[in-house]
PDB file of C-alpha atoms in Angstrom:
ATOM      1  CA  UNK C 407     -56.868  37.682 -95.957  1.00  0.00           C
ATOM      2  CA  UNK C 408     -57.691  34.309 -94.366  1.00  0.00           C
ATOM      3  CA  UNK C 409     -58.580  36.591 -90.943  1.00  0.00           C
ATOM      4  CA  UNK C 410     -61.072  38.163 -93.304  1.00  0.00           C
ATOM      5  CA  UNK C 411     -62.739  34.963 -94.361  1.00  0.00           C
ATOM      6  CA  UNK C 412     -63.079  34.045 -91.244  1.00  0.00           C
ATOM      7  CA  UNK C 413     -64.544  36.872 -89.719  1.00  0.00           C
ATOM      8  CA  UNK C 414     -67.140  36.785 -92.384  1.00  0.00           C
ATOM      9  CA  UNK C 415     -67.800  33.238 -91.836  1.00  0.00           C
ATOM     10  CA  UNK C 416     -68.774  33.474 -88.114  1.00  0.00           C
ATOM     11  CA  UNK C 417     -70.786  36.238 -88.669  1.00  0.00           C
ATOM     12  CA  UNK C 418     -72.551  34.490 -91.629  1.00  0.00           C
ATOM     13  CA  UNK C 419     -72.594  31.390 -88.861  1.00  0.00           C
ATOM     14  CA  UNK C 420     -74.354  33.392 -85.836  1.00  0.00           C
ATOM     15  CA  UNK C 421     -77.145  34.977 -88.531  1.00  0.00           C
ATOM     16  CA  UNK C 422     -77.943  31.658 -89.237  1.00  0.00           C
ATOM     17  CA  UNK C 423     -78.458  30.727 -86.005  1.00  0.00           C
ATOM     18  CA  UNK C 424     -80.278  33.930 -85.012  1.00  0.00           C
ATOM     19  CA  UNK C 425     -83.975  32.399 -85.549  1.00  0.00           C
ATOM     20  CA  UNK C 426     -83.337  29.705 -83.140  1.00  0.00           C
ATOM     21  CA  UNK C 427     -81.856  31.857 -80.563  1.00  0.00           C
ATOM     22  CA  UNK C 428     -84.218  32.623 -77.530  1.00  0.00           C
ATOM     23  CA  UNK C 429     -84.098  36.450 -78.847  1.00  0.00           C
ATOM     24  CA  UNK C 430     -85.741  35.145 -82.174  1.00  0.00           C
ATOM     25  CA  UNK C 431     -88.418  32.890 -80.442  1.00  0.00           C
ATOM     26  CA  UNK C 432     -89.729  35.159 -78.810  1.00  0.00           C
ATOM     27  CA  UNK C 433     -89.640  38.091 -81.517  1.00  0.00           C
ATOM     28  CA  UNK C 434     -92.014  35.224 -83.608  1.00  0.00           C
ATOM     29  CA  UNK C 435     -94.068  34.988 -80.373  1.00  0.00           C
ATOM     30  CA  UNK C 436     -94.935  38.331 -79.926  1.00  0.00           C
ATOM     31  CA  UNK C 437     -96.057  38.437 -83.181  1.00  0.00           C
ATOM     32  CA  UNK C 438     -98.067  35.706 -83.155  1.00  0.00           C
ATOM     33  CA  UNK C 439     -99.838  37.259 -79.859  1.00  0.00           C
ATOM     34  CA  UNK C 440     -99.887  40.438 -81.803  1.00  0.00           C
ATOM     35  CA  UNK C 441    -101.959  38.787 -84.335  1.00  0.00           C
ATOM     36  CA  UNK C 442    -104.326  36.759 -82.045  1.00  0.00           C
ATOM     37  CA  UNK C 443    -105.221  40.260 -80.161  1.00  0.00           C
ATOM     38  CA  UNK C 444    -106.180  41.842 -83.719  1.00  0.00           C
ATOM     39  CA  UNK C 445    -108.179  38.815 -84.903  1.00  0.00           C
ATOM     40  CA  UNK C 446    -109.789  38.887 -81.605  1.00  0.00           C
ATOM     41  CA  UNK C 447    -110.595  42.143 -81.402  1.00  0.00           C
ATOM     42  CA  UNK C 448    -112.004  42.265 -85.209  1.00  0.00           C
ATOM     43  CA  UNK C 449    -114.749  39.366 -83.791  1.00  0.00           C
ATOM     44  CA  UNK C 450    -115.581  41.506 -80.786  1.00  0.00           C
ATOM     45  CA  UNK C 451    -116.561  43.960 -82.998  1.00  0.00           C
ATOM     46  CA  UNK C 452    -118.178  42.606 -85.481  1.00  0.00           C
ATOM     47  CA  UNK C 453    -120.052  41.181 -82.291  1.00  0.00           C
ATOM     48  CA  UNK C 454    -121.046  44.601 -81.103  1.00  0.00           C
ATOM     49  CA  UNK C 455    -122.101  45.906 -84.433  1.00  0.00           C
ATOM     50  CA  UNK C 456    -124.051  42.832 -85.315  1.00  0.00           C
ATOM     51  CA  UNK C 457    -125.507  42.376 -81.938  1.00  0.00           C
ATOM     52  CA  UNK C 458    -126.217  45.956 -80.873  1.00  0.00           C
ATOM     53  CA  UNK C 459    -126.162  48.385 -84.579  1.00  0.00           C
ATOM     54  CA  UNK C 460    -127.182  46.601 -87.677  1.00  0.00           C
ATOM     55  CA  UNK C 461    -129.077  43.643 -89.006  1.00  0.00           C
ATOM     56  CA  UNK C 462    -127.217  42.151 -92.098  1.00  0.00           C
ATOM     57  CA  UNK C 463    -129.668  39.775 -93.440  1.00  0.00           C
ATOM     58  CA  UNK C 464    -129.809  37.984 -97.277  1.00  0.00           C
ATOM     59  CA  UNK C 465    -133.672  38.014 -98.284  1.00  0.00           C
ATOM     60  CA  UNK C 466    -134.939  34.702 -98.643  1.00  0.00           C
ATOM     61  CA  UNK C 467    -138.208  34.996-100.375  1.00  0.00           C
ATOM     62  CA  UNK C 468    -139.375  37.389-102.914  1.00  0.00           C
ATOM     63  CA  UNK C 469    -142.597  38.347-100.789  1.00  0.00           C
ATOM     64  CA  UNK C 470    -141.385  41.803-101.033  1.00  0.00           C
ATOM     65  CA  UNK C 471    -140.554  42.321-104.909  1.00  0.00           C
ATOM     66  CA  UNK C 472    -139.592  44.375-106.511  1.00  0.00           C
ATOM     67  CA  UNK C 473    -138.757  46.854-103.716  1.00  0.00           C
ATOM     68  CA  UNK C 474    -136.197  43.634-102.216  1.00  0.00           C
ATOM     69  CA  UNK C 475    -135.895  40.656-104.320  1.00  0.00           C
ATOM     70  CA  UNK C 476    -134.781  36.790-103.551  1.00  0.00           C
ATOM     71  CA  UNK C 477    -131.679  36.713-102.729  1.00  0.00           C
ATOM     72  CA  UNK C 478    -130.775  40.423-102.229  1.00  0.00           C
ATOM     73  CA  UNK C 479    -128.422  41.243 -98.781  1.00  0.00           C
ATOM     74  CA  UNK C 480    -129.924  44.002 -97.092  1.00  0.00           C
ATOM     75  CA  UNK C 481    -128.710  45.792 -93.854  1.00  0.00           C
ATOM     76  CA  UNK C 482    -131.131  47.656 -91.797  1.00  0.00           C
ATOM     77  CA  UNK C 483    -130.713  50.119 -88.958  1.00  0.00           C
ATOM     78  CA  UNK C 484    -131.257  48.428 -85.068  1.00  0.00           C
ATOM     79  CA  UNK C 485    -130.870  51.945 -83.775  1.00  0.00           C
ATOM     80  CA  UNK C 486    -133.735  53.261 -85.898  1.00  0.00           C
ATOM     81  CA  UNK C 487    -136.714  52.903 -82.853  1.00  0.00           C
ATOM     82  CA  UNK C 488    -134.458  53.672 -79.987  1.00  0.00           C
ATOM     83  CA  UNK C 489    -136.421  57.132 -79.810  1.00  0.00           C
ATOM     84  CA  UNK C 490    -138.844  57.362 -82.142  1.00  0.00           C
ATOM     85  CA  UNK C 491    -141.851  55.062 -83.303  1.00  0.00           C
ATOM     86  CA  UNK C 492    -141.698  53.032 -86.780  1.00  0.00           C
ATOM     87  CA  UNK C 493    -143.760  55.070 -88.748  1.00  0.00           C
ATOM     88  CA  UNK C 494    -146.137  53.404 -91.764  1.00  0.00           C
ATOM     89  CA  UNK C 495    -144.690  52.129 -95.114  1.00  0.00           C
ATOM     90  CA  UNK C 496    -141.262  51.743 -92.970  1.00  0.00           C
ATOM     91  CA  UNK C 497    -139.495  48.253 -93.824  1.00  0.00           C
ATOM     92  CA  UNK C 498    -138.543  46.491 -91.373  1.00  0.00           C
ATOM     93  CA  UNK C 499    -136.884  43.801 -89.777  1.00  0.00           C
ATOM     94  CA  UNK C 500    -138.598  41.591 -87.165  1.00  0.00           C
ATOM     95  CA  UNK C 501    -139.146  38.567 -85.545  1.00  0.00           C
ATOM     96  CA  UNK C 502    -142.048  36.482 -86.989  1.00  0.00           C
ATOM     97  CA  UNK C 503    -144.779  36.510 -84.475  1.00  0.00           C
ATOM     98  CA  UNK C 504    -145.298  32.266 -85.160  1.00  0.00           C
ATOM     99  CA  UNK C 505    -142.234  31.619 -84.471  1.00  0.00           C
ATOM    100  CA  UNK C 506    -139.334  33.985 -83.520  1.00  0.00           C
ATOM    101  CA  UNK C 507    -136.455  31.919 -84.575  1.00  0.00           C
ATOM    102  CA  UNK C 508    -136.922  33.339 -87.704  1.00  0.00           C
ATOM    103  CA  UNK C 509    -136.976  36.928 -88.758  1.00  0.00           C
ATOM    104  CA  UNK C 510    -138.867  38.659 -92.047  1.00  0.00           C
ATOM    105  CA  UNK C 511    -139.080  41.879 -93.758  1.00  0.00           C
ATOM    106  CA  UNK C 512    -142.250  43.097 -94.635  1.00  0.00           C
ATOM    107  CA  UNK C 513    -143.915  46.760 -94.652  1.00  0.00           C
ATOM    108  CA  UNK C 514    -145.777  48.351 -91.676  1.00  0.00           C
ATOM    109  CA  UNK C 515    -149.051  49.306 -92.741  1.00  0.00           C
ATOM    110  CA  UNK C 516    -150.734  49.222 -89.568  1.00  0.00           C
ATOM    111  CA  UNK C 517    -150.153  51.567 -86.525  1.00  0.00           C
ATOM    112  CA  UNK C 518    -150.932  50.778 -82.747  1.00  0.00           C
ATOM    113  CA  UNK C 519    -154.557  50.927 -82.090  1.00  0.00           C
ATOM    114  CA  UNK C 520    -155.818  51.255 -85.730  1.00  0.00           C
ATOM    115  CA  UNK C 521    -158.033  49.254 -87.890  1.00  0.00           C
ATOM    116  CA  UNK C 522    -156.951  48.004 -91.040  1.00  0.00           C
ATOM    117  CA  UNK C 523    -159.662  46.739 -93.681  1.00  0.00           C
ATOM    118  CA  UNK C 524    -159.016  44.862 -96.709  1.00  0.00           C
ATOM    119  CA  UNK C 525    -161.822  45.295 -99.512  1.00  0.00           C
ATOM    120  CA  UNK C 526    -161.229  44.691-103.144  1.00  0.00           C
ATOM    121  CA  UNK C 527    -158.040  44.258-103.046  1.00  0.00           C
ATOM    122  CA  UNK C 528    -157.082  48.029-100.807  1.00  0.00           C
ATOM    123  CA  UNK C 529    -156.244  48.561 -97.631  1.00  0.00           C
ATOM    124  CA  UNK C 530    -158.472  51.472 -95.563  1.00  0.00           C
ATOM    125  CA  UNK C 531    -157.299  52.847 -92.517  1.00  0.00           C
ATOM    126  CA  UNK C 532    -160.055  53.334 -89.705  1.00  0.00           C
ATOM    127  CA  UNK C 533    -162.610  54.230 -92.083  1.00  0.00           C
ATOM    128  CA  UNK C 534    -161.578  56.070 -94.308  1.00  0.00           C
ATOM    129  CA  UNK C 535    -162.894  56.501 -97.979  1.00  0.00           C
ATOM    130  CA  UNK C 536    -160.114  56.776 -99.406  1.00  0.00           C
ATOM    131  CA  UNK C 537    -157.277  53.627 -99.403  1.00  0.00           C
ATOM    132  CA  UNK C 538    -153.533  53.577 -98.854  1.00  0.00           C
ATOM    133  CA  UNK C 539    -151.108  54.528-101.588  1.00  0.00           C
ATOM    134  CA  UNK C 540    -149.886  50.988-102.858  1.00  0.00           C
ATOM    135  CA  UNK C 541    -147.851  52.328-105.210  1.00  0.00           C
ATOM    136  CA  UNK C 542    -144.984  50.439-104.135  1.00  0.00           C
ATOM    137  CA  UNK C 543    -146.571  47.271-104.612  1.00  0.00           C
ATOM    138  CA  UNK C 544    -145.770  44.413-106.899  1.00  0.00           C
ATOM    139  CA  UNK C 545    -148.899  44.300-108.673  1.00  0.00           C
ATOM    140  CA  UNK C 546    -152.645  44.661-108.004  1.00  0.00           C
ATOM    141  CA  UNK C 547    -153.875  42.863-105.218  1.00  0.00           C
ATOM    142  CA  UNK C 548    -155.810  39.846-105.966  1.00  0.00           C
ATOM    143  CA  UNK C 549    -159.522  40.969-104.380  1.00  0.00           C
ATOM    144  CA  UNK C 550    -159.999  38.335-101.563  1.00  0.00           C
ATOM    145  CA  UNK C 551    -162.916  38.266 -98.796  1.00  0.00           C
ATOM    146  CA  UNK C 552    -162.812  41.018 -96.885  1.00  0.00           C
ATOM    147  CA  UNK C 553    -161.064  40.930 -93.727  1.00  0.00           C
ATOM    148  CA  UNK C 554    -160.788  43.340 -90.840  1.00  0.00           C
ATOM    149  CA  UNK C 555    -157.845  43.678 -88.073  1.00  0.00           C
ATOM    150  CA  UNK C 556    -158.164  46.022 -85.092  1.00  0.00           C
ATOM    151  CA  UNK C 557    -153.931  46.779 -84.221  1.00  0.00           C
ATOM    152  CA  UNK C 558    -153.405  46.674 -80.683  1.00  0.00           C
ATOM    153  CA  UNK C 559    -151.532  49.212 -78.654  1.00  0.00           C
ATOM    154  CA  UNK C 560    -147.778  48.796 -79.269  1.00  0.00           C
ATOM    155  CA  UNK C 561    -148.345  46.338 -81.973  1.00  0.00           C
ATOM    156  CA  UNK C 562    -147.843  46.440 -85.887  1.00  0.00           C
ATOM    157  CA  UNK C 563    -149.398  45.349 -89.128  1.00  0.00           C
ATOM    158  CA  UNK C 564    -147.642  44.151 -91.677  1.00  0.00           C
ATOM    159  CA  UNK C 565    -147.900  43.195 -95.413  1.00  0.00           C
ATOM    160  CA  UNK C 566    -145.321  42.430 -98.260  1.00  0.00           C
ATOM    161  CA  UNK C 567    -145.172  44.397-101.624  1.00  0.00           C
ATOM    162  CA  UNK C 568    -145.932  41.130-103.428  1.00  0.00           C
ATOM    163  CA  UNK C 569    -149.263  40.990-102.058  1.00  0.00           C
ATOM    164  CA  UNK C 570    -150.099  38.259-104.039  1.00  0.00           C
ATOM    165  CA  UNK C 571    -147.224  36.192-102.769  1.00  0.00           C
ATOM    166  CA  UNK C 572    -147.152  37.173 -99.712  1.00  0.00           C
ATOM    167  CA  UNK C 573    -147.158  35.587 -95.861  1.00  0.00           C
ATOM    168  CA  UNK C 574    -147.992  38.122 -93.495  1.00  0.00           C
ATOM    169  CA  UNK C 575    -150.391  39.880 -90.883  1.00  0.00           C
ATOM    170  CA  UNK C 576    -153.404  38.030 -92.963  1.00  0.00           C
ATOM    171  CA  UNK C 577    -152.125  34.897 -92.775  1.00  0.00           C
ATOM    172  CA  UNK C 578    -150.259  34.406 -89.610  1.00  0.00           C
ATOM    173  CA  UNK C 579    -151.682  32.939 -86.365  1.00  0.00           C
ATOM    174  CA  UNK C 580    -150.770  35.605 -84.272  1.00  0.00           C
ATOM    175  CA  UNK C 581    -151.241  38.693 -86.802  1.00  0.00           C
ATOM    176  CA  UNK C 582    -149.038  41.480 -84.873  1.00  0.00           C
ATOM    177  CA  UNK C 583    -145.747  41.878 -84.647  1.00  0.00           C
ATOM    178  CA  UNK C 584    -144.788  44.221 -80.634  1.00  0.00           C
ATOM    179  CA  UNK C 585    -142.726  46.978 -80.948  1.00  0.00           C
ATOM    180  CA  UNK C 586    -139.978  45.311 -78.797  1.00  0.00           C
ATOM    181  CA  UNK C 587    -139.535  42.125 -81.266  1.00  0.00           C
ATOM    182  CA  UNK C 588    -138.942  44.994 -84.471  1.00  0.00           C
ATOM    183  CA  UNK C 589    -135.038  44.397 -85.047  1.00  0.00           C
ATOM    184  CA  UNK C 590    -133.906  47.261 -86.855  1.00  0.00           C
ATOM    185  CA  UNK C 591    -135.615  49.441 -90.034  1.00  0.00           C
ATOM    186  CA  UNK C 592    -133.675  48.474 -93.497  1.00  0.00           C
ATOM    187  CA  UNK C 593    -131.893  50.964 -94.858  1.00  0.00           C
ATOM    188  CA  UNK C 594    -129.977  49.879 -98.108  1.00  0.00           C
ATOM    189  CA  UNK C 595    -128.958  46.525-100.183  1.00  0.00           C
ATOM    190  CA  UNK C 596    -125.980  46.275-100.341  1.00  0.00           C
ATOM    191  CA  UNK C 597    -125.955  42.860-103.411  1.00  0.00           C
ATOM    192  CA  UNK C 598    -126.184  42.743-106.171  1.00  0.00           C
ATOM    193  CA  UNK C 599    -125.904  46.189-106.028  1.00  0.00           C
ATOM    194  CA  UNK C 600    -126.418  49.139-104.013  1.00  0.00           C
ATOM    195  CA  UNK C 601    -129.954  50.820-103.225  1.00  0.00           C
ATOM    196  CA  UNK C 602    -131.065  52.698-100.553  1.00  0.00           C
ATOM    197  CA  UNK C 603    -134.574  51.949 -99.129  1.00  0.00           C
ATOM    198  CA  UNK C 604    -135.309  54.704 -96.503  1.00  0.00           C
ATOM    199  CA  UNK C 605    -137.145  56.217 -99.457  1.00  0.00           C
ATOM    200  CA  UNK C 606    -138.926  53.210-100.571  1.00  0.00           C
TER     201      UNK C 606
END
């Protein structure tokens, strides 16, 4: 009986011990690495998809309601232009010609080489009679004097649904945003709640 007790009493004595036992330290080290390399490589990626696949941006202006309101999180597509062109009414995602620190969304409306004229509160492309569908739009365009830009080659025009409200291509010192300084095309909010805006 008392051999019994005292079997179980050394083992119950070298269990305790087992965590400070070289074995133990480094079971908790290898975890511990195990855990760095996973937290590491969750940044890298999150690198790689921010820096080189998306644009996850939170609206800070409501210069484009009510297609994207203040405060909305958006994420658009930097893949989008790799071989194609933006196309007009596209949202985008770009680097404000003034200063490129900061990026905005706004609408293309103007295409490389047009001309864009704003009369009574439209917007004609090159000429024509008839003006652009601004059905999007937050509300009727305040008529202003009429203004005229000629789009240079590989360069955009841009305007916000809430014309109104709105600073873009009119108002900006240098009116044109370059292909090469469009980030990405948005493609859905994601908060407060889900919409997609590829059909927007």
């Amino acid at each position: 009986m008392n051999d019994e007790i005292f079997e179980e009493e050394k083992n119950i004595s070298k269990a305790g011990n087992s965590s400070g036992s070289p074995k133990g330290e480094n079971k908790l080290l290898k975890e511990a690495i195990s855990w760095a390399k996973t937290i590491i490589a969750a940044f890298v990626f999150a690198f790689i998809i921010t820096t080189f696949i998306i644009v996850n941006a939170k609206v800070p202006s409501g210069s484009m309601k009510n297609t994207i309101n203040e405060g909305d999180r958006l994420i658009a597509n930097r893949l989008s232009y790799i071989f194609s062109d933006p196309e007009r009414f596209d949202i985008v995602v770009f680097k404000y010609p003034d200063d490129e620190s900061i990026y905005y969304i706004k609408r293309i409306i103007g295409l490389p080489g047009e001309t864009v004229e704003i009369k009574d509160g439209k917007v004609y492309i090159d000429g024509s009679e008839e003006p652009l569908d601004d059905s999007f739009i937050l509300e009727p365009m305040i008529p202003e004097e009429d203004a005229v830009f000629e789009v240079p080659e590989g360069c955009y025009f841009m305007l916000g649904d809430n014309r109104n409200n709105s600073a873009d291509s009119r108002r900006w010192n240098n009116k044109y945003v370059e292909k090469s300084k469009i980030l990405g095309k948005a493609v859905f909010k994601y908060y407060p709640n889900f919409e997609l805006l590829t059909d927007k």
